Structure formats: structure tokens, C-alpha cells
mmCIF file of C-alpha atoms in Angstrom:
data_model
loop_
_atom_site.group_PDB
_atom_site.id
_atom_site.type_symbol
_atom_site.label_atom_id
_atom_site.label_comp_id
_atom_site.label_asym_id
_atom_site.label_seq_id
_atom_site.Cartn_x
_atom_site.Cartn_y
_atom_site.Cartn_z
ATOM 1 C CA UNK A 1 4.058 9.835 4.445
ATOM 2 C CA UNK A 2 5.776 7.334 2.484
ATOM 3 C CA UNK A 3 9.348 7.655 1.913
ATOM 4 C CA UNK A 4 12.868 6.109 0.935
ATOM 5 C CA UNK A 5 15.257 5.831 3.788
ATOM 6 C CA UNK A 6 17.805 6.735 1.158
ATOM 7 C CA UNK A 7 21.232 5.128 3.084
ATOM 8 C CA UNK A 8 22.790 3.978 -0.975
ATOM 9 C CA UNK A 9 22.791 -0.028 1.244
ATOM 10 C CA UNK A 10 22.776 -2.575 -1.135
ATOM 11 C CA UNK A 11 20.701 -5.415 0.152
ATOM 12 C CA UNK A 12 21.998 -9.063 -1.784
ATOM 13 C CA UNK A 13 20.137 -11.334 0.005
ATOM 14 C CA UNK A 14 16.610 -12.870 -0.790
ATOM 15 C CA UNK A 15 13.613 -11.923 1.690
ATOM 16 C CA UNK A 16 10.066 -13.273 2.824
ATOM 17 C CA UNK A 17 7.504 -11.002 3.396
ATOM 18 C CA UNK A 18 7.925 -11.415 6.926
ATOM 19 C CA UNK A 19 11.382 -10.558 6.752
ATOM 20 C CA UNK A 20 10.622 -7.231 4.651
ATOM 21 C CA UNK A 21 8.152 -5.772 7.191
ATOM 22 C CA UNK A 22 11.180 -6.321 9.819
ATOM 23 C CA UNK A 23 14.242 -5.620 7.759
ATOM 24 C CA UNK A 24 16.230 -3.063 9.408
ATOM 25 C CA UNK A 25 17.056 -0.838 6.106
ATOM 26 C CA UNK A 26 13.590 -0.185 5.267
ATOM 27 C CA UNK A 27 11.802 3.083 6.570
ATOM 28 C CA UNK A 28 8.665 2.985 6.387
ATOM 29 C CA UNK A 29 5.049 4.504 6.748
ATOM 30 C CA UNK A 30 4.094 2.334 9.948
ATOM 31 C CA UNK A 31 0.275 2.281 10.981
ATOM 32 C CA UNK A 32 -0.159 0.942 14.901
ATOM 33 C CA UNK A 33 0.502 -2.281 13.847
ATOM 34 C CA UNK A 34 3.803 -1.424 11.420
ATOM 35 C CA UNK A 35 2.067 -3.424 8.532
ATOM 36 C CA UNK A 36 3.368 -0.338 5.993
ATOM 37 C CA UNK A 37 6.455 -0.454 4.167
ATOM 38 C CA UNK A 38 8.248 1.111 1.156
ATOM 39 C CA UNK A 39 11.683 -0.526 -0.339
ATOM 40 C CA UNK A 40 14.417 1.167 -1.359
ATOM 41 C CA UNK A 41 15.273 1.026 -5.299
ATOM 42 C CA UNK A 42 18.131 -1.214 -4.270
ATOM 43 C CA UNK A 43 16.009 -3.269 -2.351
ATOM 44 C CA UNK A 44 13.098 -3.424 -5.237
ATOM 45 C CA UNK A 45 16.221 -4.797 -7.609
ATOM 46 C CA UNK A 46 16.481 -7.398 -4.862
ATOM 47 C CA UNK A 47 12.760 -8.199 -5.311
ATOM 48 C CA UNK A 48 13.254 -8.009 -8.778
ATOM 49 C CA UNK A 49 15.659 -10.890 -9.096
ATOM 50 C CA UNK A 50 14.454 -13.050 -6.656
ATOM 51 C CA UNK A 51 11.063 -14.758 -8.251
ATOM 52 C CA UNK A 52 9.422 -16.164 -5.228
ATOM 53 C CA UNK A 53 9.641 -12.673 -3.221
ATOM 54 C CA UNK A 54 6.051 -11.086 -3.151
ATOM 55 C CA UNK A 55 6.387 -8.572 -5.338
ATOM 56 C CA UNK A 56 8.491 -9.569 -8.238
ATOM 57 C CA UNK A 57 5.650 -9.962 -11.051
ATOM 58 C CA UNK A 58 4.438 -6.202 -9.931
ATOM 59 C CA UNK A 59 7.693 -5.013 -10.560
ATOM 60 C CA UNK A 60 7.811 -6.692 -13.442
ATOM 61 C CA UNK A 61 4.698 -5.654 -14.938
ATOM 62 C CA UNK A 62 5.105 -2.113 -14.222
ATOM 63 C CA UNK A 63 8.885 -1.617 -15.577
ATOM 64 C CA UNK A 64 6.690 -3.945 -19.004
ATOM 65 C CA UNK A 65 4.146 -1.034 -18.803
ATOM 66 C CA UNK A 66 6.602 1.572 -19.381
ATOM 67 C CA UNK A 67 6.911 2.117 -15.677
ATOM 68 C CA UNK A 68 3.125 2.780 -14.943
ATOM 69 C CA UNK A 69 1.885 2.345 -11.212
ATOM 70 C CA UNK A 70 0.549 -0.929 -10.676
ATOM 71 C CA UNK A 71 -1.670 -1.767 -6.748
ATOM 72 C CA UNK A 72 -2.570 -5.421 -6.777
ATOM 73 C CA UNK A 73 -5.190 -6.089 -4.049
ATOM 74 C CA UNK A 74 -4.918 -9.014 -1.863
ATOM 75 C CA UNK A 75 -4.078 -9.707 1.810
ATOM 76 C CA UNK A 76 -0.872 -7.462 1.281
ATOM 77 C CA UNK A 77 -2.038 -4.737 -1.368
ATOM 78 C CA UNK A 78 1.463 -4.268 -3.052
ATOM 79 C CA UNK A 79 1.988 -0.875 -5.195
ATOM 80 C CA UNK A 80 4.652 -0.373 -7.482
ATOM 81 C CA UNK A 81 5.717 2.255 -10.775
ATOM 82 C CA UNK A 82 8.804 -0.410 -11.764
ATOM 83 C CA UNK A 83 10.792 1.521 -9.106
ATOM 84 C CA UNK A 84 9.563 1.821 -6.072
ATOM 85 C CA UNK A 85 7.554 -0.568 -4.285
ATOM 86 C CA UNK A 86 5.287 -0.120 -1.198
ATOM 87 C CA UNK A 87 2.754 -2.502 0.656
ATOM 88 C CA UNK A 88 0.037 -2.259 3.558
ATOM 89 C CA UNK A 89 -0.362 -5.329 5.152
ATOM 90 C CA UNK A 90 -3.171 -3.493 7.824
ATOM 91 C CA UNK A 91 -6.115 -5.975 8.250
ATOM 92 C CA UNK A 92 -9.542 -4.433 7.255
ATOM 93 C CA UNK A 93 -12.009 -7.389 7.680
ATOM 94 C CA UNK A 94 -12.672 -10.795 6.987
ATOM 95 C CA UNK A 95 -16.150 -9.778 4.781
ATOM 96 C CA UNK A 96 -15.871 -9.271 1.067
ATOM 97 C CA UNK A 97 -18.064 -7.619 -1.171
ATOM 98 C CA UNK A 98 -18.771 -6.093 -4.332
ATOM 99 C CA UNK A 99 -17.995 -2.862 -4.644
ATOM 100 C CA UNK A 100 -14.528 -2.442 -2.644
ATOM 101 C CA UNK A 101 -12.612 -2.389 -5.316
ATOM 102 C CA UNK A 102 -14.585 0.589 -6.865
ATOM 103 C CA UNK A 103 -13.848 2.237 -3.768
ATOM 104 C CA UNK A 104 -10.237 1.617 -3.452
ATOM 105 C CA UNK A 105 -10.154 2.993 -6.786
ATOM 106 C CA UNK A 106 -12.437 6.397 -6.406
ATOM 107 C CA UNK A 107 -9.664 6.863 -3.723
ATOM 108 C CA UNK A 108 -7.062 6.035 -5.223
ATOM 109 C CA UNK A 109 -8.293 9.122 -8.271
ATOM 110 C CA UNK A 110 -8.918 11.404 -5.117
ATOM 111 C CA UNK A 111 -5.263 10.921 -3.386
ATOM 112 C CA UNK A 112 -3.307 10.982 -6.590
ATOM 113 C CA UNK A 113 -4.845 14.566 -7.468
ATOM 114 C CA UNK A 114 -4.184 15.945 -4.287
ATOM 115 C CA UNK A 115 -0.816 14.511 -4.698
ATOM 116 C CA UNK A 116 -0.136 15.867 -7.795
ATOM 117 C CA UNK A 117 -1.872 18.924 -7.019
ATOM 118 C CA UNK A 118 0.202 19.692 -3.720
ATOM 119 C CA UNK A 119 3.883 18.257 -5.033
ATOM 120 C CA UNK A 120 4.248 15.536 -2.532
ATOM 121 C CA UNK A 121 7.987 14.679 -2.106
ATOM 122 C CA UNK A 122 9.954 14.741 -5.317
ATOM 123 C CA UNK A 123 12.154 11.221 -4.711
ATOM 124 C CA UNK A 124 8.873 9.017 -5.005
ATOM 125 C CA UNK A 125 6.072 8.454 -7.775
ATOM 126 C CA UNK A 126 3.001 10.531 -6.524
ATOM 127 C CA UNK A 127 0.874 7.847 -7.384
ATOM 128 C CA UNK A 128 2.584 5.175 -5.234
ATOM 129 C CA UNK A 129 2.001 7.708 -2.566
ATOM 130 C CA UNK A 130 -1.330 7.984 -3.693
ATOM 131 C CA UNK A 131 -2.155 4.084 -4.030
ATOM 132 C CA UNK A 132 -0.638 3.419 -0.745
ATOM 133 C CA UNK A 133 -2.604 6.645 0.775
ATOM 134 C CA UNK A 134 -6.207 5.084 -0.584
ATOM 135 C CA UNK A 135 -5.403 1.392 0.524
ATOM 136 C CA UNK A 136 -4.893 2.051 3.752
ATOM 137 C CA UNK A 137 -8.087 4.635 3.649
ATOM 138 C CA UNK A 138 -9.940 1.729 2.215
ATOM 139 C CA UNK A 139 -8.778 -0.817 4.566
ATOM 140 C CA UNK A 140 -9.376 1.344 7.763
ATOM 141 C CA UNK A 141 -13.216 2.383 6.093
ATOM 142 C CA UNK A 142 -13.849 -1.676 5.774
ATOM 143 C CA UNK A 143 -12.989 -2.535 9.397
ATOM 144 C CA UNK A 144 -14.759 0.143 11.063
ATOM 145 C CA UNK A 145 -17.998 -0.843 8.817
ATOM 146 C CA UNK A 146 -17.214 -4.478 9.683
ATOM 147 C CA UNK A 147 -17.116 -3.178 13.187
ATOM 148 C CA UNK A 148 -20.382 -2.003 13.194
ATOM 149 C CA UNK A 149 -22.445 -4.026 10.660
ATOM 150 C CA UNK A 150 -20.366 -7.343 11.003
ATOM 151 C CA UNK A 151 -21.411 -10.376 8.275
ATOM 152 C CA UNK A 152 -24.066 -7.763 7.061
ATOM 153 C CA UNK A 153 -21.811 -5.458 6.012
ATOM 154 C CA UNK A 154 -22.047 -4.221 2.841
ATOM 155 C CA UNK A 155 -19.737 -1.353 0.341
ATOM 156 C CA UNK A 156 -22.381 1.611 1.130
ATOM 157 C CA UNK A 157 -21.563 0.802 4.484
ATOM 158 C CA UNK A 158 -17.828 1.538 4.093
ATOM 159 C CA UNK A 159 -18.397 4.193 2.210
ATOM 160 C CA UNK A 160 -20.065 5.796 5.442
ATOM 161 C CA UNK A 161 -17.152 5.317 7.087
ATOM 162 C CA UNK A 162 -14.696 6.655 4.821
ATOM 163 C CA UNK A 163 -15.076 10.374 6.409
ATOM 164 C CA UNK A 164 -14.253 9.133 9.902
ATOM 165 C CA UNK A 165 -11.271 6.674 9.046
ATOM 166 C CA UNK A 166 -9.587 9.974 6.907
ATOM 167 C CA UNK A 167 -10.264 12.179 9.924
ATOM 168 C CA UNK A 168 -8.643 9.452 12.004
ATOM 169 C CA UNK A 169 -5.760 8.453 9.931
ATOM 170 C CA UNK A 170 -4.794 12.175 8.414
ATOM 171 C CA UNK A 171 -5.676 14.357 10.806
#
């Protein structure tokens, strides 16, 4: 799971990306290669007044939205309701193709019912837990397809996978 490390540290100085994945005050939801993170609200109000960190615009845009829950994908998928922000940084392959989107967001429906249907933890949006949830799902589903269809691999074949990467990952 996903959570605040909730210490009330105030955080005043600009970060990198790099910086944020290693920055001591930030719990987070580490896969084997601790790509995962989740800031604190203090530390998204850092993000939030610095423009060059990665996800300042998100932040933006989602506080503009009337705090909806914003996932931008790219080489970090960042997620954010205005609040919180979390990002997964976890390679999935270097093969693109139509269709992953759709099934980044098919998961993304699929987590955020379950979360809302179980009451995941009450200090964080259930759909940042839910967005975070499916892009690591999706990532994990594109590099085992990748894996086994290489340059040929296209979204039914991830979509194969996804059974075995959510057995894997949420045992």
C-alpha cells in the first residue's frame, strides 16, 4: 500500500526527481527496484511552488479541476487529486502500442472500485491508491509480455499477462 509517512516535516528546499525517489522523509510503496513513491502534503506544496519539479502542472491541474485525480503516463506515471502525489518509476518495456492506455485505464476502473468498495486507508484519495495500484499492474503486465513476445508484442498480449503480474505483485 501507498501511504503518507505523516512526521508534520516541512521540506523548503527544491528537488529533482532523482532526489525525490531518495529523499529520506518520503515513505513509500517500494517495488524491487524502489521506483514507487508518495509525497507528503508538505512535500506536494514543495512541488507545487517549485515549477521545474516533475509534478508541478499535475498538481496544478488537479487542485484547477476541483481536486479531481489526475495519472499522466510517461516514463514516470505521476498521480495526483491536488493533494497528494504518487509516482512509479518501474520500467515495463521499451515497445509501445496501441491499446496500453485502454488498459491502464480498465485497471485503473477495476482498482478504484475495490478501493472504494473495501475503505482503503482513510488519510489518502482512494483513487490515487487506485491509479498507482493499476500503473504498476500495467507496467509489470507490459514487461512480462515484452518478455515473452519481444518487438512483436502487442496489447492482447499484455492483457494475457495481467492475471499473472496481479498474482505476483498482490498476492
Amino acid at each position: 500500500s501507498v501511504f503518507p509517512n505523516g512526521n508534520g516535516q516541512e521540506t523548503s528546499k527544491s528537488m529533482n526527481a532523482s532526489q525525490l525517489l531518495n529523499h529520506p522523509s518520503i515513505q513509500a510503496a517500494k517495488d524491487e527496484k524502489g521506483t514507487g513513491l508518495l509525497l507528503s502534503e508538505s512535500e506536494t506544496e514543495v512541488a507545487l511552488k517549485e515549477p521545474t519539479h516533475p509534478a508541478h502542472y499535475i498538481i496544478r491541474l488537479a487542485r484547477a479541476f476541483g481536486s479531481v485525480t489526475i495519472l499522466q503516463k510517461g516514463a514516470v506515471d505521476i498521480i495526483s487529486d491536488g493533494k497528494y502525489v504518487a509516482a512509479n518509476a518501474a520500467f515495463g518495456s521499451p515497445r509501445r502500442c496501441g491499446g496500453q492506455g485502454d488498459v491502464l485505464a480498465g485497471t485503473t476502473g477495476v482498482f478504484l472500485n475495490w478501493a472504494l468498495s473495501t475503505g482503503v486507508n482513510e488519510d489518502i484519495s482512494p483513487a490515487v491508491v487506485a491509479a498507482y495500484g493499476a500503473s504498476v499492474l500495467t507496467r509489470r503486465a507490459n514487461s512480462m509480455a515484452f518478455t515473452k513476445h519481444k518487438r512483436s508484442m502487442v496489447t492482447p498480449d499484455m492483457i494475457q499477462e495481467i492475471g499473472e503480474a496481479f498474482e505476483e505483485l498482490y498476492p
